[in-house]
Short mmCIF file of C-alpha atoms and ligand atoms in Angstrom, two decimals:
data_model
loop_
_atom_site.label_atom_id
_atom_site.label_comp_id
_atom_site.label_asym_id
_atom_site.label_seq_id
_atom_site.Cartn_x
_atom_site.Cartn_y
_atom_site.Cartn_z
CA MET A 281 -45.75 22.73 124.49
CA LYS A 282 -42.18 22.70 123.14
CA THR A 283 -42.06 22.04 119.38
CA ILE A 284 -38.63 23.34 118.42
CA ASN A 285 -37.31 20.02 117.05
CA SER A 286 -40.49 19.20 115.08
CA LYS A 287 -40.34 22.66 113.52
CA LYS A 288 -36.67 22.19 112.60
CA PHE A 289 -37.24 18.76 111.00
CA PHE A 290 -40.32 19.96 109.12
CA LYS A 291 -38.44 22.96 107.69
CA GLU A 292 -35.67 20.61 106.55
CA ALA A 293 -38.18 18.06 105.16
CA LYS A 294 -40.01 20.64 103.04
CA ASN A 295 -36.84 21.16 101.00
CA ILE A 296 -36.32 17.52 100.20
CA ILE A 297 -39.77 15.85 100.35
CA PRO A 298 -42.84 17.42 98.64
CA GLY A 299 -44.77 19.20 101.39
CA GLY A 300 -42.32 17.69 103.87
CA VAL A 301 -44.35 14.49 104.12
CA ASN A 302 -44.67 11.10 102.43
CA SER A 303 -48.49 11.10 102.63
CA PRO A 304 -50.39 14.41 102.21
CA VAL A 305 -52.74 14.54 105.23
CA ARG A 306 -49.76 14.23 107.59
CA ALA A 307 -48.73 17.79 106.69
CA CYS A 308 -51.62 19.09 108.87
CA LEU A 309 -52.44 21.82 106.31
CA ALA A 310 -56.21 21.40 106.71
CA VAL A 311 -55.98 22.35 110.38
CA GLY A 312 -53.52 25.15 109.73
CA GLY A 313 -50.75 23.54 111.72
CA GLU A 314 -47.47 21.74 111.30
CA PRO A 315 -46.85 18.05 111.96
CA ARG A 316 -45.22 16.79 115.10
CA PHE A 317 -42.29 14.57 114.17
CA ILE A 318 -42.63 11.30 116.02
CA ASP A 319 -39.81 9.64 117.89
CA LYS A 320 -41.47 6.55 119.36
CA ALA A 321 -44.79 5.00 120.35
CA LEU A 322 -45.77 2.63 123.12
CA GLY A 323 -49.21 1.29 124.03
CA SER A 324 -51.81 4.04 123.68
CA LYS A 325 -49.17 6.79 123.61
CA ILE A 326 -47.10 8.43 120.92
CA TYR A 327 -44.06 10.66 121.67
CA ASP A 328 -42.64 13.43 119.52
CA VAL A 329 -39.03 14.52 119.01
CA ASP A 330 -39.47 17.28 121.61
CA GLY A 331 -40.41 14.73 124.27
CA ASN A 332 -44.16 15.50 124.28
CA GLU A 333 -46.52 12.60 125.08
CA TYR A 334 -49.93 12.22 123.42
CA ILE A 335 -52.82 9.79 123.82
CA ASP A 336 -53.05 8.49 120.27
CA TYR A 337 -56.30 7.93 118.36
CA VAL A 338 -54.67 7.67 114.93
CA GLY A 339 -52.96 4.33 115.61
CA SER A 340 -50.78 4.64 112.49
CA TRP A 341 -54.09 5.24 110.59
CA GLY A 342 -55.58 1.97 111.78
CA PRO A 343 -53.09 -0.86 112.14
CA ALA A 344 -52.28 -0.38 115.84
CA ILE A 345 -55.34 -2.18 117.24
CA LEU A 346 -53.27 -3.81 120.01
CA GLY A 347 -51.60 -0.49 120.82
CA HIS A 348 -48.13 0.52 119.72
CA SER A 349 -45.03 -1.68 120.06
CA ASP A 350 -46.94 -4.67 121.35
CA PRO A 351 -44.31 -6.95 122.95
CA ASP A 352 -45.61 -10.09 121.18
CA VAL A 353 -45.55 -8.38 117.79
CA ILE A 354 -42.06 -6.95 118.37
CA SER A 355 -40.68 -10.32 119.48
CA ALA A 356 -42.27 -12.11 116.49
CA ILE A 357 -40.58 -9.64 114.14
CA GLN A 358 -37.28 -10.00 116.01
CA GLU A 359 -37.36 -13.80 115.80
CA THR A 360 -38.00 -13.67 112.05
CA LEU A 361 -35.37 -10.99 111.56
CA LYS A 362 -32.72 -13.33 112.93
CA LYS A 363 -33.28 -15.49 109.83
CA GLY A 364 -33.15 -12.71 107.25
CA ILE A 365 -35.11 -9.78 105.88
CA SER A 366 -36.50 -10.83 102.51
CA PHE A 367 -36.08 -13.88 100.27
CA GLY A 368 -38.39 -13.33 97.29
CA ALA A 369 -39.41 -16.98 97.64
CA PRO A 370 -42.32 -18.66 99.42
CA THR A 371 -42.21 -18.97 103.23
CA PHE A 372 -44.47 -20.88 105.62
CA LEU A 373 -45.28 -17.53 107.24
CA GLU A 374 -47.31 -16.59 104.15
CA ASN A 375 -49.35 -19.80 104.53
CA LYS A 376 -49.90 -19.00 108.20
CA LEU A 377 -51.23 -15.47 107.67
CA ALA A 378 -53.32 -16.61 104.69
CA SER A 379 -54.83 -19.43 106.81
CA LEU A 380 -55.62 -17.09 109.66
CA ILE A 381 -57.58 -14.86 107.28
CA VAL A 382 -59.25 -17.66 105.29
CA ASP A 383 -60.32 -19.39 108.52
CA SER A 384 -61.80 -16.18 109.94
CA ILE A 385 -63.74 -14.89 106.93
CA PRO A 386 -66.22 -17.30 105.29
CA SER A 387 -66.32 -15.37 101.97
CA ILE A 388 -62.60 -16.03 101.43
CA ASP A 389 -61.24 -19.33 100.08
CA MET A 390 -57.98 -17.89 98.78
CA ILE A 391 -56.00 -14.75 99.39
CA ARG A 392 -53.07 -12.97 97.71
CA MET A 393 -50.70 -10.78 99.74
CA VAL A 394 -49.57 -7.39 98.42
CA ASN A 395 -47.82 -4.44 100.08
CA SER A 396 -50.54 -1.83 100.65
CA GLY A 397 -54.27 -1.21 100.63
CA THR A 398 -53.87 0.67 97.34
CA GLU A 399 -52.35 -2.40 95.71
CA ALA A 400 -55.09 -4.60 97.15
CA THR A 401 -57.99 -2.57 95.69
CA MET A 402 -56.21 -1.93 92.39
CA SER A 403 -55.51 -5.64 91.95
CA ALA A 404 -59.01 -6.64 93.05
CA ILE A 405 -60.50 -4.38 90.37
CA ARG A 406 -58.18 -5.78 87.72
CA LEU A 407 -59.30 -9.24 88.78
CA ALA A 408 -62.97 -8.24 88.61
CA ARG A 409 -62.49 -6.71 85.16
CA GLY A 410 -60.58 -9.71 83.88
CA TYR A 411 -63.08 -12.15 85.36
CA THR A 412 -66.22 -10.40 84.07
CA LYS A 413 -64.61 -9.11 80.85
CA ARG A 414 -66.19 -5.72 81.55
CA ASP A 415 -64.55 -2.30 82.13
CA LYS A 416 -66.91 -0.08 84.10
CA ILE A 417 -66.80 0.14 87.88
CA VAL A 418 -68.97 1.79 90.53
CA LYS A 419 -67.65 3.46 93.65
CA PHE A 420 -69.18 5.84 96.18
CA ASP A 421 -68.40 9.52 96.77
CA GLY A 422 -66.22 10.04 99.82
CA CYS A 423 -64.97 6.46 99.92
CA TYR A 424 -61.21 6.18 99.58
CA HIS A 425 -59.72 3.03 98.15
CA GLY A 426 -56.10 4.11 97.77
CA HIS A 427 -54.53 6.22 95.06
CA SER A 428 -54.79 4.18 91.86
CA ASP A 429 -56.00 6.26 88.88
CA MET A 430 -59.46 4.76 88.51
CA LEU A 431 -60.37 5.25 92.18
CA LEU A 432 -59.49 8.92 92.66
CA THR A 433 -62.83 10.36 91.46
CA ASN A 434 -64.69 12.08 94.30
CA ALA A 435 -62.55 10.18 96.76
CA GLY A 436 -62.39 10.76 100.50
CA SER A 437 -59.42 10.98 102.85
CA GLY A 438 -56.67 13.33 101.58
CA LEU A 439 -58.59 14.22 98.40
CA ALA A 440 -61.52 15.35 100.55
CA THR A 441 -59.15 17.17 102.90
CA PHE A 442 -57.55 19.10 100.03
CA LYS A 443 -60.80 19.44 98.00
CA ILE A 444 -59.49 17.52 94.96
CA GLU A 445 -62.62 16.26 93.20
CA LYS A 446 -61.06 15.55 89.81
CA ALA A 447 -57.51 14.36 90.30
CA PRO A 448 -54.96 15.80 87.82
CA GLY A 449 -52.84 13.12 86.18
CA VAL A 450 -55.73 10.69 85.74
CA PRO A 451 -56.53 10.28 82.02
CA ASP A 452 -60.17 11.08 81.18
CA LEU A 453 -60.44 7.67 79.53
CA VAL A 454 -59.65 5.98 82.83
CA ALA A 455 -61.97 8.17 84.88
CA GLU A 456 -64.79 7.67 82.34
CA ASN A 457 -65.06 4.03 83.32
CA THR A 458 -65.65 4.93 86.97
CA PHE A 459 -69.10 5.91 88.20
CA SER A 460 -68.90 7.63 91.57
CA ILE A 461 -72.29 8.04 93.23
CA PRO A 462 -73.53 9.15 96.68
CA TYR A 463 -72.98 6.76 99.59
CA ASN A 464 -76.20 5.41 101.14
CA ASP A 465 -78.23 6.53 98.08
CA ILE A 466 -80.12 3.40 97.08
CA ASP A 467 -82.17 5.11 94.32
CA THR A 468 -79.16 6.48 92.44
CA PHE A 469 -77.40 3.13 92.74
CA ASP A 470 -80.45 1.33 91.35
CA LYS A 471 -80.64 3.78 88.43
CA ILE A 472 -76.97 3.24 87.53
CA MET A 473 -77.31 -0.52 87.76
CA GLY A 474 -80.57 -0.40 85.79
CA LYS A 475 -78.88 1.47 82.95
CA TYR A 476 -75.34 0.05 82.93
CA GLY A 477 -75.62 -3.14 85.04
CA LYS A 478 -74.52 -5.49 82.27
CA GLU A 479 -71.40 -3.37 81.57
CA ILE A 480 -70.30 -3.13 85.19
CA ALA A 481 -67.38 -5.30 86.29
CA CYS A 482 -67.66 -4.52 89.96
CA VAL A 483 -68.95 -2.29 92.71
CA ILE A 484 -66.39 -1.35 95.34
CA VAL A 485 -67.51 0.02 98.70
CA GLU A 486 -66.22 0.76 102.17
CA PRO A 487 -68.90 -1.20 104.07
CA VAL A 488 -68.47 1.31 106.89
CA ALA A 489 -66.97 4.52 105.57
CA GLY A 490 -63.96 5.87 107.41
CA ASN A 491 -62.52 8.22 104.82
CA MET A 492 -65.24 10.91 104.76
CA GLY A 493 -65.13 10.90 108.52
CA PHE A 494 -66.99 7.99 110.12
CA VAL A 495 -70.25 7.17 108.29
CA LYS A 496 -72.27 3.98 108.76
CA PRO A 497 -74.22 2.30 105.97
CA LYS A 498 -77.94 2.87 106.39
CA ALA A 499 -80.26 -0.12 106.68
CA GLY A 500 -80.61 -1.93 103.36
CA PHE A 501 -77.81 -0.08 101.54
CA LEU A 502 -75.27 -2.93 101.53
CA GLU A 503 -77.94 -5.61 101.08
CA ASN A 504 -79.25 -3.80 98.00
CA ILE A 505 -75.75 -3.56 96.52
CA ARG A 506 -75.30 -7.29 97.09
CA ASN A 507 -78.61 -8.15 95.44
CA ARG A 508 -78.21 -5.87 92.43
CA THR A 509 -74.61 -6.92 91.71
CA LYS A 510 -75.74 -10.55 91.77
CA GLU A 511 -78.58 -9.81 89.36
CA CYS A 512 -76.18 -8.11 86.93
CA ASN A 513 -73.36 -10.65 87.33
CA ALA A 514 -71.10 -7.86 88.54
CA LEU A 515 -68.72 -8.58 91.42
CA LEU A 516 -69.06 -6.95 94.82
CA ILE A 517 -65.76 -5.82 96.36
CA PHE A 518 -65.77 -4.95 100.04
CA ASP A 519 -62.86 -2.67 100.80
CA GLU A 520 -62.15 -3.77 104.37
CA VAL A 521 -58.68 -2.22 104.46
CA MET A 522 -59.87 -0.18 107.43
CA THR A 523 -62.77 -2.24 108.80
CA GLY A 524 -61.16 -5.68 108.46
CA PHE A 525 -60.37 -7.12 111.92
CA ARG A 526 -61.30 -3.64 113.24
CA VAL A 527 -65.10 -3.42 113.59
CA ALA A 528 -65.16 -7.16 114.38
CA PHE A 529 -62.72 -10.04 113.94
CA GLY A 530 -64.74 -11.09 110.87
CA GLY A 531 -64.81 -7.52 109.53
CA ALA A 532 -67.84 -5.46 108.52
CA GLN A 533 -69.15 -8.38 106.44
CA SER A 534 -69.67 -10.36 109.65
CA VAL A 535 -71.47 -7.44 111.30
CA PHE A 536 -73.86 -6.85 108.38
CA ASN A 537 -74.01 -10.47 107.32
CA ILE A 538 -73.15 -9.88 103.66
CA ILE A 539 -70.96 -12.12 101.53
CA PRO A 540 -68.91 -10.09 99.05
CA ASP A 541 -67.14 -11.70 96.09
CA ILE A 542 -63.76 -10.14 96.83
CA THR A 543 -62.49 -8.51 100.03
CA CYS A 544 -59.51 -6.16 100.34
CA PHE A 545 -57.41 -5.85 103.47
CA GLY A 546 -54.50 -3.78 104.73
CA LYS A 547 -53.62 -2.01 107.96
CA ILE A 548 -54.34 -4.49 110.84
CA ILE A 549 -53.32 -7.62 108.91
CA GLY A 550 -49.77 -6.21 108.76
CA GLY A 551 -49.70 -5.20 112.43
CA GLY A 552 -47.97 -1.94 111.42
CA MET A 553 -45.78 -3.34 108.65
CA PRO A 554 -46.61 -2.62 104.97
CA VAL A 555 -49.14 -5.31 103.97
CA GLY A 556 -52.28 -5.49 101.89
CA ALA A 557 -54.24 -8.47 100.60
CA TYR A 558 -57.22 -9.37 98.44
CA GLY A 559 -59.16 -12.58 98.68
CA GLY A 560 -62.37 -14.27 97.69
CA ARG A 561 -63.95 -17.33 96.15
CA LYS A 562 -61.59 -19.92 94.67
CA ASP A 563 -63.22 -19.82 91.23
CA ILE A 564 -62.52 -16.09 91.05
CA MET A 565 -59.09 -16.08 92.71
CA GLU A 566 -57.78 -18.81 90.41
CA HIS A 567 -57.94 -16.35 87.52
CA ILE A 568 -54.86 -14.67 88.98
CA ALA A 569 -51.43 -15.57 87.52
CA PRO A 570 -49.81 -18.06 87.56
CA VAL A 571 -53.00 -20.21 87.62
CA GLY A 572 -54.84 -17.77 85.37
CA LYS A 573 -53.76 -14.92 83.14
CA ILE A 574 -54.76 -11.90 85.22
CA TYR A 575 -51.38 -10.55 86.18
CA GLN A 576 -50.32 -9.18 89.54
CA ALA A 577 -46.94 -9.54 91.27
CA GLY A 578 -44.66 -7.99 93.91
CA THR A 579 -40.94 -8.08 94.76
CA LEU A 580 -41.62 -7.76 98.48
CA SER A 581 -45.10 -9.33 98.59
CA GLY A 582 -45.44 -11.75 101.51
CA ASN A 583 -42.34 -10.28 103.16
CA PRO A 584 -41.46 -12.44 106.20
CA LEU A 585 -41.16 -9.57 108.67
CA ALA A 586 -44.52 -8.18 107.60
CA MET A 587 -46.12 -11.65 107.74
CA SER A 588 -44.77 -12.24 111.28
CA SER A 589 -46.10 -8.91 112.46
CA GLY A 590 -49.54 -9.65 110.97
CA ILE A 591 -49.65 -13.18 112.35
CA ALA A 592 -48.75 -12.05 115.88
CA THR A 593 -51.42 -9.33 115.71
CA LEU A 594 -54.24 -11.56 114.46
CA GLU A 595 -53.31 -14.42 116.81
CA LYS A 596 -53.39 -12.10 119.79
CA LEU A 597 -56.76 -10.65 118.76
CA LYS A 598 -58.13 -14.16 118.26
CA LYS A 599 -56.76 -15.62 121.50
CA ASP A 600 -58.50 -13.20 123.83
CA LYS A 601 -62.22 -13.81 123.33
CA ASN A 602 -62.94 -10.47 125.04
CA SER A 603 -60.78 -8.35 122.70
CA TYR A 604 -63.63 -6.94 120.66
CA LYS A 605 -66.01 -6.52 123.59
CA LYS A 606 -63.30 -4.57 125.41
CA LEU A 607 -62.55 -2.42 122.35
CA GLU A 608 -66.23 -1.62 121.96
CA THR A 609 -66.74 -0.79 125.64
CA THR A 610 -63.73 1.54 125.70
CA THR A 611 -64.86 3.25 122.48
CA LYS A 612 -68.44 3.69 123.76
CA LYS A 613 -67.09 5.27 126.95
CA LEU A 614 -65.14 7.71 124.80
CA THR A 615 -67.97 8.60 122.42
CA GLU A 616 -70.57 8.95 125.20
CA GLY A 617 -68.16 11.19 127.13
CA LEU A 618 -67.49 13.34 124.06
CA LYS A 619 -71.23 13.69 123.41
CA ASN A 620 -71.84 14.76 127.01
CA VAL A 621 -69.14 17.40 127.17
CA ALA A 622 -70.13 18.77 123.75
CA GLN A 623 -73.72 19.10 124.93
CA LYS A 624 -72.64 20.70 128.20
CA ASN A 625 -70.74 23.32 126.22
CA GLY A 626 -73.50 23.88 123.67
CA ILE A 627 -71.42 22.57 120.74
CA GLU A 628 -73.43 20.75 118.08
CA VAL A 629 -71.74 17.48 117.20
CA ASN A 630 -72.53 14.14 115.68
CA VAL A 631 -70.55 11.35 117.38
CA ASP A 632 -70.81 7.72 116.31
CA SER A 633 -68.85 4.48 116.42
CA LEU A 634 -68.79 0.83 115.44
CA GLY A 635 -66.48 -1.45 117.37
CA SER A 636 -63.33 0.57 117.90
CA MET A 637 -63.78 2.90 114.93
CA PHE A 638 -65.34 6.29 115.69
CA GLY A 639 -65.88 9.78 114.37
CA MET A 640 -67.17 13.20 115.29
CA PHE A 641 -68.63 15.83 112.97
CA PHE A 642 -69.25 19.43 114.00
CA ASN A 643 -72.85 19.33 112.81
CA SER A 644 -75.78 17.77 114.60
CA SER A 645 -77.87 16.73 111.58
CA THR A 646 -77.90 13.17 110.27
CA ILE A 647 -74.77 12.31 108.29
CA GLU A 648 -75.21 9.63 105.63
CA SER A 649 -73.11 10.84 102.71
CA PHE A 650 -70.03 12.77 101.68
CA GLU A 651 -72.24 15.82 100.96
CA ASP A 652 -73.56 15.64 104.55
CA ALA A 653 -70.02 15.18 105.91
CA LYS A 654 -68.86 18.30 104.07
CA LYS A 655 -71.42 20.32 106.06
CA SER A 656 -69.37 19.80 109.22
CA ASP A 657 -67.91 23.09 110.52
CA LEU A 658 -64.32 22.65 109.35
CA ASN A 659 -63.10 25.79 111.16
CA LEU A 660 -64.44 24.49 114.43
CA PHE A 661 -62.86 21.11 113.74
CA ALA A 662 -59.47 22.78 113.12
CA LYS A 663 -59.73 24.71 116.39
CA TYR A 664 -60.75 21.56 118.25
CA TYR A 665 -57.89 19.57 116.70
CA LYS A 666 -55.32 22.18 117.80
CA ALA A 667 -56.78 22.53 121.29
CA MET A 668 -56.74 18.75 121.79
CA LEU A 669 -53.16 18.44 120.52
CA GLU A 670 -52.02 21.09 122.99
CA LYS A 671 -53.64 19.01 125.75
CA GLY A 672 -51.82 15.86 124.71
CA VAL A 673 -54.48 14.17 122.56
CA TYR A 674 -53.36 13.12 119.09
CA LEU A 675 -56.21 13.06 116.52
CA ALA A 676 -56.11 12.77 112.73
CA PRO A 677 -55.53 16.28 111.33
CA SER A 678 -58.59 16.15 109.08
CA GLN A 679 -62.34 16.05 109.58
CA PHE A 680 -62.51 13.41 106.84
CA GLU A 681 -60.84 10.61 108.80
CA ALA A 682 -62.09 8.11 111.37
CA GLY A 683 -60.49 7.65 114.80
CA PHE A 684 -59.30 4.38 116.31
CA VAL A 685 -59.22 3.02 119.86
CA SER A 686 -56.77 0.24 120.76
CA LEU A 687 -56.66 -2.49 123.38
CA SER A 688 -53.99 -0.43 125.15
CA HIS A 689 -56.29 2.54 125.80
CA THR A 690 -57.09 2.60 129.52
CA ASP A 691 -60.00 4.11 131.43
CA GLU A 692 -57.56 6.78 132.55
CA ASP A 693 -56.74 7.63 128.91
CA ILE A 694 -60.44 7.96 128.14
CA THR A 695 -61.12 10.14 131.19
CA LYS A 696 -58.17 12.38 130.29
CA THR A 697 -59.38 12.63 126.68
CA ILE A 698 -62.91 13.59 127.70
CA ASP A 699 -61.53 16.15 130.13
CA ALA A 700 -59.32 17.57 127.34
CA ALA A 701 -62.37 17.72 125.04
CA ASP A 702 -64.39 19.53 127.73
CA LYS A 703 -61.65 22.16 128.07
CA SER A 704 -61.18 22.37 124.29
CA PHE A 705 -64.91 22.93 123.72
CA GLN A 706 -64.86 25.71 126.36
CA GLU A 707 -62.00 27.38 124.47
CA ILE A 708 -63.36 27.04 120.95
CA LYS A 709 -66.88 28.27 121.71
CA LEU A 710 -65.46 31.66 122.82
N1 LIG B 812 -58.90 1.43 101.38
C1 LIG B 812 -59.27 2.03 102.51
C2 LIG B 812 -60.66 1.82 103.04
C3 LIG B 812 -58.36 2.83 103.22
O1 LIG B 812 -58.76 3.41 104.35
C4 LIG B 812 -57.06 3.00 102.70
C5 LIG B 812 -56.10 3.84 103.39
O2 LIG B 812 -56.37 4.54 104.31
C6 LIG B 812 -56.72 2.35 101.50
C7 LIG B 812 -57.67 1.57 100.87
C8 LIG B 812 -55.35 2.49 100.93
O3 LIG B 812 -54.43 1.82 101.73
P1 LIG B 812 -52.89 2.21 101.68
O4 LIG B 812 -52.76 3.57 102.27
O5 LIG B 812 -52.22 1.13 102.50
O6 LIG B 812 -52.45 2.17 100.27
#
């Protein structure tokens, strides 16, 4: 595969951008490779600057649920663009996206738009702290909620990829207010809540984890968090930046039937443009300025181009009643196929999915926590990643990331991917 242009751009980038990238995992260091520089993307495919085509399971790290460059999303952005780029004043587009979300998620009466998932979780925690007048928070090891100081302890995603357990630059005083405990560990959670419950402002959780690889909540885990937080008058924040409108139109909360106090969004609700949001009950949300005194603001928040892209994406997902069934069927075909070819080649894997979110660990034992996820054979993953890339399949360059299927992935894409995996497994087992 020709990579001369990617190599040239990456060499240039490393002199002017730290690590040559604007988000660490993109550098492909964990798999011992170099990034492909992308030129364009269409449907299920992504194309690099050397003209190579890949079947894409990164989907811009989640937003591209319709596939890339969806014509309805592009034309919505184009129509809005004709009227201007940014006004820093309210637009009806903000009402429209807010309504779409409020109408789809029963736990949300009101929602505030921000520009990223990081901003959404950071602001949600400030709101929880201001509302409860408490400082301590609980998160779970291997969950990633963006890069704000208080959420970097034992975080997943890039911090897991680069083995950063205690993030430099975070004052001890900030980190001391964060308890990070094992995912799916009901006993430890109960102990923490038993001891500190009345000091805890909120518990934040990825209801389905996608940043330690793909890990589902075990039965009772989320229900117990909901019950305990209620008992202690602490707020429950569901970080649905990844799972929102992904595992179901109503997010993970609709799948597990849990009503959180605050929900954070990002990714899909921006349709590929930079958007985040946090929403919840009116009596909580009205503590945010200018109604209340809990301050949060943004120059570009509610940007019209981003709103249009999000509206077009959600409307399209909503219009076709079969969207989520189709996504699930395609994803199941993929995961079943991967399981079969792994077994055929004697490679021990753990493949799982929910809706169109999936993951594969190179370890066949049960994976319920970050500690379990870290037992995956990372060398084998790196070899697999490289072999798949060479065969035109674009996966996230880290074991600690979930994969995403879009509505544009065809049966042919899935067959080609499984065939590529079969060949890759044959190569890596040698
Ligand atoms: N929360 C979750 C669950 C995420 O997966 C991410 C990003 O991957 C974030 C928060 C942070 O979002 P952003 O990268 O838009 O700041």
